[in-house]
Coordinates of C-alpha atoms and ligand atoms in Angstrom, one line a residue:
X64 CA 0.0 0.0 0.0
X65 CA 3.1 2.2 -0.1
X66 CA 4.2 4.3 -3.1
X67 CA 2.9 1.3 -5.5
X68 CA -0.3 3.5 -5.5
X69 CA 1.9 5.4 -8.2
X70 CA 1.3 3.2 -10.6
X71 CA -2.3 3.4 -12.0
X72 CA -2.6 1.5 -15.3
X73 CA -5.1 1.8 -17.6
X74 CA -5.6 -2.2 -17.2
X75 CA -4.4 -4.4 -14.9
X76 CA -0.8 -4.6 -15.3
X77 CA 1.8 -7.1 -13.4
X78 CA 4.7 -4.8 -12.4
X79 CA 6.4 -7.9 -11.6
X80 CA 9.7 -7.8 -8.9
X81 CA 9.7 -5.0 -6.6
X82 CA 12.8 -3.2 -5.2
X83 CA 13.1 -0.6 -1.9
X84 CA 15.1 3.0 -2.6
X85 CA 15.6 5.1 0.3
X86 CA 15.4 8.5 -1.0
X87 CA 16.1 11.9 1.0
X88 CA 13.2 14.1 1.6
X89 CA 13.2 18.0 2.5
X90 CA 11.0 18.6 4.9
X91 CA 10.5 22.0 6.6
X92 CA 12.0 20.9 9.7
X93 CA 15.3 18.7 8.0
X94 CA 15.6 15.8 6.1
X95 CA 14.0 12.5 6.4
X96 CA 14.5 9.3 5.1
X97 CA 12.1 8.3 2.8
X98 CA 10.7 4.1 2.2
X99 CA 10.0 3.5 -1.7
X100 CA 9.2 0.6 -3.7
X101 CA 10.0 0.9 -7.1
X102 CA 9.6 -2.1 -9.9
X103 CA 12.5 -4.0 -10.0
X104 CA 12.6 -2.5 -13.8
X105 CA 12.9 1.1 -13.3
X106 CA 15.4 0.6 -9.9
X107 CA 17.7 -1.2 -12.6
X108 CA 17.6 2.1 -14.9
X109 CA 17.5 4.4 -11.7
X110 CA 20.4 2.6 -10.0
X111 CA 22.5 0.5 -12.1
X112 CA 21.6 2.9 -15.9
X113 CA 21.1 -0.6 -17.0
X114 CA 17.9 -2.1 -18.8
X115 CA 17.8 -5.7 -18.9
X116 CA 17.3 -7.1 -22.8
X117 CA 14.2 -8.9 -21.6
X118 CA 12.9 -5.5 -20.7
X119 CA 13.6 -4.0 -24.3
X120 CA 11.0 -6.3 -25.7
X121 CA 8.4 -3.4 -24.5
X122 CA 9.6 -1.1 -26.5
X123 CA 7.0 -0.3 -28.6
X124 CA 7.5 1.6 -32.5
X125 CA 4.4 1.3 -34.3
X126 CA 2.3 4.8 -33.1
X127 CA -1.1 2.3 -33.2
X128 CA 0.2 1.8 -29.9
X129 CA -1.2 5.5 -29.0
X130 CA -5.0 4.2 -30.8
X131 CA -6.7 3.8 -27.6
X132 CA -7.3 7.8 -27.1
X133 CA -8.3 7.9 -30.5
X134 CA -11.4 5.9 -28.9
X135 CA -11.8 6.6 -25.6
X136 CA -10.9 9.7 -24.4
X137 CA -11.6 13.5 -25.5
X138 CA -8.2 14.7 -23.5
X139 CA -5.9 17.3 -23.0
X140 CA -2.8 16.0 -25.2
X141 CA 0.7 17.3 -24.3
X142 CA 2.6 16.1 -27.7
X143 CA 6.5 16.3 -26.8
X144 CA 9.1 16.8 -29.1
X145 CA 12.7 17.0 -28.8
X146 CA 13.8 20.4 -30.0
X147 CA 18.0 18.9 -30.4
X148 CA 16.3 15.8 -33.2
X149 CA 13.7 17.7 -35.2
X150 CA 11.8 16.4 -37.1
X151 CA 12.8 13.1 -36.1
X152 CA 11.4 13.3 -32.6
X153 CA 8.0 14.4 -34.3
X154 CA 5.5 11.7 -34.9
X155 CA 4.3 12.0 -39.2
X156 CA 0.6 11.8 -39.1
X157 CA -0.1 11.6 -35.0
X158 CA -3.9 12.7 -35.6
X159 CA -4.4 9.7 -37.8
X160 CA -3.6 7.3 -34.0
X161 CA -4.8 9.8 -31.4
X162 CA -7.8 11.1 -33.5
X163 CA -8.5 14.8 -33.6
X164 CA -10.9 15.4 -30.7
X165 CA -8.5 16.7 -28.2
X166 CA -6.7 20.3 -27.2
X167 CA -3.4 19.8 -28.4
X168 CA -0.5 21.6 -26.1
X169 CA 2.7 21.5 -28.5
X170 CA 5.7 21.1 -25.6
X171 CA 9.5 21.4 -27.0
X172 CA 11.7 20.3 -24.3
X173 CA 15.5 19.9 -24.1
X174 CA 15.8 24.3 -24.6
X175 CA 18.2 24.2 -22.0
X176 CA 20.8 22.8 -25.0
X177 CA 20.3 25.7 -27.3
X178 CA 22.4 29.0 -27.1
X179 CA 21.0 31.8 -24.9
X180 CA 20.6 34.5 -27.4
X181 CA 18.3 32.3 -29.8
X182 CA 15.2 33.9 -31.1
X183 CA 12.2 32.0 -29.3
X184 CA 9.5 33.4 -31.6
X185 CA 11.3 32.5 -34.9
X186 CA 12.0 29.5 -33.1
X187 CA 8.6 28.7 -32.5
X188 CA 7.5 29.3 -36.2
X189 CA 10.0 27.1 -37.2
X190 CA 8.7 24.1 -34.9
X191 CA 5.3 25.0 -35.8
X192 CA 6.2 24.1 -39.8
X193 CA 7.6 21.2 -39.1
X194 CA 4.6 19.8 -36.5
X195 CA 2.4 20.2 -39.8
X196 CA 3.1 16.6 -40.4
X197 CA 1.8 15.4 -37.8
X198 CA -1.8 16.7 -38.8
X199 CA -3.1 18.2 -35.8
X200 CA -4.8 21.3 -34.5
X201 CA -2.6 22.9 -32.2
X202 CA -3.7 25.0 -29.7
X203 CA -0.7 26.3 -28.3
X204 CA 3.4 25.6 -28.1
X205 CA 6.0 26.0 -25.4
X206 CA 9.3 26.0 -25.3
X207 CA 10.6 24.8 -22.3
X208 CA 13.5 22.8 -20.6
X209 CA 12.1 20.2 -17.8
X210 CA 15.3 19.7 -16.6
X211 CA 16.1 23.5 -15.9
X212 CA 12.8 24.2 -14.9
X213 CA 12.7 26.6 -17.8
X214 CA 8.9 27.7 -19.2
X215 CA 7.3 25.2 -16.6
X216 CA 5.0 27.9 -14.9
X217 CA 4.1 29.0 -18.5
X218 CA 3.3 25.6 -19.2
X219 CA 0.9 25.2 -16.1
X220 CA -0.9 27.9 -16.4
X221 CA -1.4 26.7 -20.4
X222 CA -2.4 23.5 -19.0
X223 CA -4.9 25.5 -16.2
X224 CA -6.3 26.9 -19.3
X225 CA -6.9 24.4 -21.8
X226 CA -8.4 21.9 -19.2
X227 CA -11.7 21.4 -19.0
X228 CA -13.6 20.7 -15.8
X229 CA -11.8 17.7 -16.2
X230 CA -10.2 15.5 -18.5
X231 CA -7.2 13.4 -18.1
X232 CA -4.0 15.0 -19.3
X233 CA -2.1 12.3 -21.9
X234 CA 1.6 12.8 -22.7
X235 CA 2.6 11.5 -25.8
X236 CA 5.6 11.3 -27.8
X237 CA 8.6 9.4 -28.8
X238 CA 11.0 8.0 -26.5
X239 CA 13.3 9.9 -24.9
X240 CA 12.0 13.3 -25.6
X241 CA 11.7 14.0 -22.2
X242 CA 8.1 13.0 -21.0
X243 CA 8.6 11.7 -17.8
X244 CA 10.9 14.1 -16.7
X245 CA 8.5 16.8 -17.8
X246 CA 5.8 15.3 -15.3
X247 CA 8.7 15.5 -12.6
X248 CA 9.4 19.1 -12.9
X249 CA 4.9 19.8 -12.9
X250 CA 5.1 17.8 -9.5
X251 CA 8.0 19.3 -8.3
X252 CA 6.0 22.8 -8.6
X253 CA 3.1 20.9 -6.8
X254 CA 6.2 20.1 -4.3
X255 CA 4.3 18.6 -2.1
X256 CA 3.5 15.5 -3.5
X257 CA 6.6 15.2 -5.8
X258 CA 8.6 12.3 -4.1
X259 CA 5.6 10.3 -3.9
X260 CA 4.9 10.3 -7.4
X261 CA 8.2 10.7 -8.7
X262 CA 9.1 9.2 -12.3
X263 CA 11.9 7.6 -13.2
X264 CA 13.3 9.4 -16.0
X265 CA 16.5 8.1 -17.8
X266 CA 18.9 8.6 -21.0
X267 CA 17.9 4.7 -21.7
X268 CA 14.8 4.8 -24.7
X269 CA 11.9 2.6 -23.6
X270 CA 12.0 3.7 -19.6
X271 CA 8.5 3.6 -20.0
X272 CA 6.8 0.9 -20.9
X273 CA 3.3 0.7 -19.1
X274 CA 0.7 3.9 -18.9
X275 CA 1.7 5.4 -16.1
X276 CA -1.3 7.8 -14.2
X277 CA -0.9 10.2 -11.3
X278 CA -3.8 11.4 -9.8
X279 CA -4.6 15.1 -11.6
X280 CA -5.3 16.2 -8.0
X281 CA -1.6 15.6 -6.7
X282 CA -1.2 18.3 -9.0
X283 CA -3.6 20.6 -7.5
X284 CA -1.4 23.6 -6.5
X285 CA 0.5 23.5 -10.2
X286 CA -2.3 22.9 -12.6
X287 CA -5.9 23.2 -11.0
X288 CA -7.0 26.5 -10.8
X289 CA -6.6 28.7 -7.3
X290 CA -10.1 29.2 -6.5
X291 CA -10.8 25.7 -7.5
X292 CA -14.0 24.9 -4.9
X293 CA -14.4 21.7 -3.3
X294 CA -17.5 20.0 -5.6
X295 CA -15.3 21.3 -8.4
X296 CA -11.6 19.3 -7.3
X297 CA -14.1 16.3 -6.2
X298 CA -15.2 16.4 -9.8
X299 CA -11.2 16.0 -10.7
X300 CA -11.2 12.4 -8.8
X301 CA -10.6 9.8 -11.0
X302 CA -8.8 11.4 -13.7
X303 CA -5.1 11.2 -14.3
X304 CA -1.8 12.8 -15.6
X305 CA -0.6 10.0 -18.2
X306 CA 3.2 9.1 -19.2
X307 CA 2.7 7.0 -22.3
X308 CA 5.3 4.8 -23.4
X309 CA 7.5 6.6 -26.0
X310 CA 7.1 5.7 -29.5
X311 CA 10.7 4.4 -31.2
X312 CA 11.7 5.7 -34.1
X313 CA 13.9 3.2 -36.3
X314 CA 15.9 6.1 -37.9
X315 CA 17.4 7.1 -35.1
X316 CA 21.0 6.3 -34.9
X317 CA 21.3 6.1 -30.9
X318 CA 19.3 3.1 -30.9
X319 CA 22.3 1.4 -32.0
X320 CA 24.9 2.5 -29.1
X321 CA 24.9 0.7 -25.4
X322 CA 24.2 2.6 -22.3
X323 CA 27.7 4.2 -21.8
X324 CA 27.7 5.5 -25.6
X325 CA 24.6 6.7 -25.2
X326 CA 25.5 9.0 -22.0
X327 CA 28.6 10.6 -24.6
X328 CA 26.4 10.9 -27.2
X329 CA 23.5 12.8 -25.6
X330 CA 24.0 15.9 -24.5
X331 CA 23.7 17.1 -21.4
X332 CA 24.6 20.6 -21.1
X333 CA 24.4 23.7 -23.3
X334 CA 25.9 23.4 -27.2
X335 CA 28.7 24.9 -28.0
X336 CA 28.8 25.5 -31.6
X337 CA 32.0 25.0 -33.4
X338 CA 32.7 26.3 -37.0
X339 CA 35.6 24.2 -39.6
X340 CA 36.4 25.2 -42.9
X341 CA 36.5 22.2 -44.9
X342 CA 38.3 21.9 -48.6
X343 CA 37.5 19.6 -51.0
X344 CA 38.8 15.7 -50.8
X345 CA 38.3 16.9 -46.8
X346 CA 35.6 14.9 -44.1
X347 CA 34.3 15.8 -41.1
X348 CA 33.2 13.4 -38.4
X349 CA 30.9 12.6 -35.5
X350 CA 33.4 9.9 -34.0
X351 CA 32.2 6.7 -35.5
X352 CA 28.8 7.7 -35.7
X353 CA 28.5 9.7 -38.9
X354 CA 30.5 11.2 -41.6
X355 CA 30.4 14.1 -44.2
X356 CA 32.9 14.5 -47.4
X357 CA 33.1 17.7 -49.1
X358 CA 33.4 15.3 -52.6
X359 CA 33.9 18.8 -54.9
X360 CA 32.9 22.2 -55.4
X361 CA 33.6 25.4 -57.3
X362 CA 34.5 26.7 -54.1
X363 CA 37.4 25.7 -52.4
X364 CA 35.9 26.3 -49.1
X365 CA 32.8 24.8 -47.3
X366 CA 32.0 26.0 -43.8
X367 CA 30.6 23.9 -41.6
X368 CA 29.2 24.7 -37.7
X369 CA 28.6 21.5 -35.6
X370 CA 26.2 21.5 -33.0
X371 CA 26.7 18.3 -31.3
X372 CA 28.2 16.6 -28.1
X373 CA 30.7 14.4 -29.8
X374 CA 34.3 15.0 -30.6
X375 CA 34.4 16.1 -33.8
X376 CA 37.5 14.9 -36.3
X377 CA 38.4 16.5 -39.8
X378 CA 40.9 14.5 -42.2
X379 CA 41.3 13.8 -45.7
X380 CA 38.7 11.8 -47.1
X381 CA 41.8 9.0 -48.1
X382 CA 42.6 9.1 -44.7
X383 CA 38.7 9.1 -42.8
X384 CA 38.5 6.0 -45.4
X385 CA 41.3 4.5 -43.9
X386 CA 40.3 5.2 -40.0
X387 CA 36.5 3.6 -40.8
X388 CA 38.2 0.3 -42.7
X389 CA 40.1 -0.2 -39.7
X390 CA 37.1 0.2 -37.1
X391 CA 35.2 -2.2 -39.3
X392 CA 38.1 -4.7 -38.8
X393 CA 37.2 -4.1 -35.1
X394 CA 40.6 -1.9 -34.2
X395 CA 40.7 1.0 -32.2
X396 CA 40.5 4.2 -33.7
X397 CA 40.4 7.8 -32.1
X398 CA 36.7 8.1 -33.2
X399 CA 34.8 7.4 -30.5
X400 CA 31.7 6.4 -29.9
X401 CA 32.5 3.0 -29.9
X402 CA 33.9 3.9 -26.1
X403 CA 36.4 1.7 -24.3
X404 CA 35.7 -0.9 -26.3
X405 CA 36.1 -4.6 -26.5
X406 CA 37.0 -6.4 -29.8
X407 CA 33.2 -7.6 -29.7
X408 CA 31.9 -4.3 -29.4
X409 CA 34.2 -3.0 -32.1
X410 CA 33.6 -5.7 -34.5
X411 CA 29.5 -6.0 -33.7
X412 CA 29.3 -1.3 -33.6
X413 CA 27.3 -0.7 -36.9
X414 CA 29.2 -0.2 -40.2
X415 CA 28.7 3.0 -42.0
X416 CA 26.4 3.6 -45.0
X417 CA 26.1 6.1 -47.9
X418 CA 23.1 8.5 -46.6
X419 CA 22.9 11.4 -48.7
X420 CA 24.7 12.0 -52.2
X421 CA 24.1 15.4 -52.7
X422 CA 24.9 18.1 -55.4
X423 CA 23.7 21.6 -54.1
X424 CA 24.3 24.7 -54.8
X425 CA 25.8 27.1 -51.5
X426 CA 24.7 30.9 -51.0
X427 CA 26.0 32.8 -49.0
X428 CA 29.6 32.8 -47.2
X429 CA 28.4 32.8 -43.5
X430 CA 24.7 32.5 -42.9
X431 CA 23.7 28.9 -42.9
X432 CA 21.8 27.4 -45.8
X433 CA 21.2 24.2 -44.8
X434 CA 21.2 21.5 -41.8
X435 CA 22.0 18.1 -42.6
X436 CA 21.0 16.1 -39.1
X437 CA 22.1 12.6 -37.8
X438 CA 19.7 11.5 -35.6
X439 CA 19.6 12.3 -32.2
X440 CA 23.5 12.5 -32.5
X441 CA 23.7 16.5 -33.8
X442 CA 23.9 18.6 -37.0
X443 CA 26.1 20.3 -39.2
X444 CA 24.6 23.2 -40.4
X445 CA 26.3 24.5 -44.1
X446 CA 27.5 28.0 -45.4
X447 CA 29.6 29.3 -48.2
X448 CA 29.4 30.2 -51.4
X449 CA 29.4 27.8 -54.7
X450 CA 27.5 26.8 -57.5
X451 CA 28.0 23.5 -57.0
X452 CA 28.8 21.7 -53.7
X453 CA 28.7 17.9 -54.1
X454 CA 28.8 16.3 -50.4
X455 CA 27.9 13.0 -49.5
X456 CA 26.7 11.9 -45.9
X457 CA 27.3 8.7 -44.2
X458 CA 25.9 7.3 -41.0
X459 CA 25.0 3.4 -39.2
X460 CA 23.5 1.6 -42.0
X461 CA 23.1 4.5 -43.8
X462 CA 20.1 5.9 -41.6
X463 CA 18.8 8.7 -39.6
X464 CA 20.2 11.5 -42.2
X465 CA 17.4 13.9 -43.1
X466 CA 18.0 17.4 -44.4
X467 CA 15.8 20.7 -43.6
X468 CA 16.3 24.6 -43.6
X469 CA 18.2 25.9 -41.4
X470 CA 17.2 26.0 -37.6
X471 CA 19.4 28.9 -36.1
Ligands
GDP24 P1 10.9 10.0 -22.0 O1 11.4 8.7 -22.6 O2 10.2 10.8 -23.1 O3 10.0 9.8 -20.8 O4 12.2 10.8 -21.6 P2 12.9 10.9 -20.1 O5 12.1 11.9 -19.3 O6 13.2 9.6 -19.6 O7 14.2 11.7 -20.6 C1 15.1 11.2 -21.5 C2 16.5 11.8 -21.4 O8 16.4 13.2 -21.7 C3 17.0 11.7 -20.0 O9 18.4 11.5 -20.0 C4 16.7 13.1 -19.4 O10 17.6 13.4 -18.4 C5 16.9 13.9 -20.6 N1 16.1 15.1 -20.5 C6 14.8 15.2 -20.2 N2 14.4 16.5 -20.2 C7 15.5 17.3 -20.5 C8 15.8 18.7 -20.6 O11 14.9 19.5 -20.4 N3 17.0 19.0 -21.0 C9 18.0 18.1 -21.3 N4 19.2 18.6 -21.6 N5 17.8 16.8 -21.1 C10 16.6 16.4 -20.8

């Protein structure tokens, strides 16, 4: 009867092996040492960052999965994105699974990556075109950062607002994008309650697997509004906050790295955004993770600013031949990811494919023309001048490469 009461499911669900954390709690008068049971499952990802293979049969990547508010529900939708892997952190076509009755809140999360003197309202309109795709009516966007806390306030009293007298509050979106951790930082501004209800929110995809509810009253001080009378918060019994299970998408390329890759590859703190000059026969890399040649151009230049976590390397395209030949043949290499690898990992990390073959034409010296994006991994985004820039992009199997216009 302890904190298991967290776990409302929409049916039954067997959360299997249970495990006790002690956690630290801030009360007004000191701390206090706090009993929790967690599923065995999420203490794993919690304590250990490990998810057992069994567990990764959850993961789910066919949207259909998201069908049943098409048919039962008339909700409040928070769709999440991930504003570092747009648009592959959008979902094409969402209306088509979660049908189009609901009020849609637009949240991009992750801000706290992006430089500080980035325009939020062009930013916004950018975010908005690409969201076409997924076909919904959106009633309003946010830009926030869970983890900083930033635009949360704004984003509860958008919530207070677009709730009706009341409907469960769905988040949807794909894994990783922050959804869990987004419901942490609403809790923790209805602090009360937030230890009890706590999510765990980690850089492994598929940390949640069930739907997960929280009672929209342990929410009270955050998202109900202040002169909310009693008949009216009695009327909120029985309807939930809802982490659903993120939706994979097969193109990105961090589902092929292991848990320590992963924690390299994602970033953590604020971008830094690093400009090369690049010549023809030159390549730049994202450790073994991705690759672009500057094949040929009338210019003799292409700039290129990387905004991305990884070391970056820039050689001869000869010579970036050579380093990826030898990785294949499971050697070390200063590209990293793979990290602190064994021969098995080496020989079994994905082998790079042709992504992109592309002839374009380059227009103007500084300003960016174009982002080419690997997957959840970073972005170069392209200036200079030529009428003809021929670059080809490789990445794992040759996925996870999209291009769009440029984002800053
Ligand atoms: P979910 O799968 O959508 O529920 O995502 P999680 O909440 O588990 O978060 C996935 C990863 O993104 C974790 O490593 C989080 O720490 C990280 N993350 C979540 N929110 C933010 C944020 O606002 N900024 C940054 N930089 N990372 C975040």
């Amino acid at each position: 009867d302890l904190e298991l009461k967290k776990l409302f499911v929409l049916d039954e669900q067997d959360i299997g092996e249970t495990n006790i954390e002690n956690i630290q709690e801030t009360k007004k008068n000191g701390q206090e040492l706090v009993e929790r049971i967690i599923c065995q499952r999420c203490f794993n990802i919690k304590h250990y960052n490990k998810l057992e293979k069994h567990w990764k049969e959850g993961i789910i990547n066919d949207p259909r999965a998201l069908e049943f508010l098409k048919y039962n529900y008339k909700a409040l939708v928070i769709v999440v994105i991930d504003m570092f892997d747009i648009p592959m952190s959008i979902i094409p076509h969402l209306s088509q699974f979660i049908g189009e009755q609901h009020r849609i809140l637009l949240v991009c999360n992750k801000l706290d990556l992006f430089p500080k003197d980035i325009k939020i309202q062009r930013l916004e309109q950018y975010i908005l075109k690409h969201a076409n795709s997924m076909e919904l009516g959106i009633n309003n966007i946010h830009l926030v950062s869970a983890q900083q806390n930033l635009g949360i306030r704004e984003l509860a009293e958008s919530i207070k607002k677009h709730l009706k007298p009341y409907q469960d509050i769905f988040f949807v979106g794909r894994a990783n994008v922050g959804k869990s951790e987004l419901i942490n930082s609403l809790l923790r501004i209805s602090y009360k309650t937030y230890f009890k209800h706590k999510l765990v929110a980690s850089k492994i995809p598929g940390t949640t697997i069930g739907i997960n509810g929280i009672p929209l009253q342990a929410f009270r001080k955050a998202l109900l509004p202040m002169n909310t009378d009693d008949n009216l918060f009695s009327s909120a019994k029985n309807k939930f906050v809802y982490d659903t299970p993120g939706i994979f998408s097969k193109k990105s390329i961090t589902n092929y790295l292991d848990n320590k890759e992963l924690k390299v590859v994602i970033p953590s703190k604020r971008l830094v955004p690093l400009t090369y000059l690049l010549k023809p026969g030159q390549s730049i890399m994202f450790g073994g993770l991705g690759r672009l040649d500057f094949v040929s151009g009338t210019s003799n230049e292409l700039r290129i600013t990387v905004f991305s976590n990884i070391k970056i390397h820039k050689t001869n395209i000869e010579k970036a031949d050579l380093l990826f030949s030898k990785l294949s043949q499971g050697q070390d290499t200063v590209l990293i990811p793979p990290i602190n690898s064994s021969k098995e990992r080496l020989l079994s990390f994905p082998k790079l494919g042709l992504a992109l073959d592309l002839q374009t034409e380059g227009t103007h010296p500084s300003k960016a023309w174009l982002d080419i994006i690997f997957s959840g991994v970073g972005w170069f985004a392209l200036s200079g001048i030529s009428e003809n820039y021929h670059i080809k992009a490789y990445s794992p199997n040759g996925i996870g490469v999209t291009t769009r216009d440029p984002m800053l």
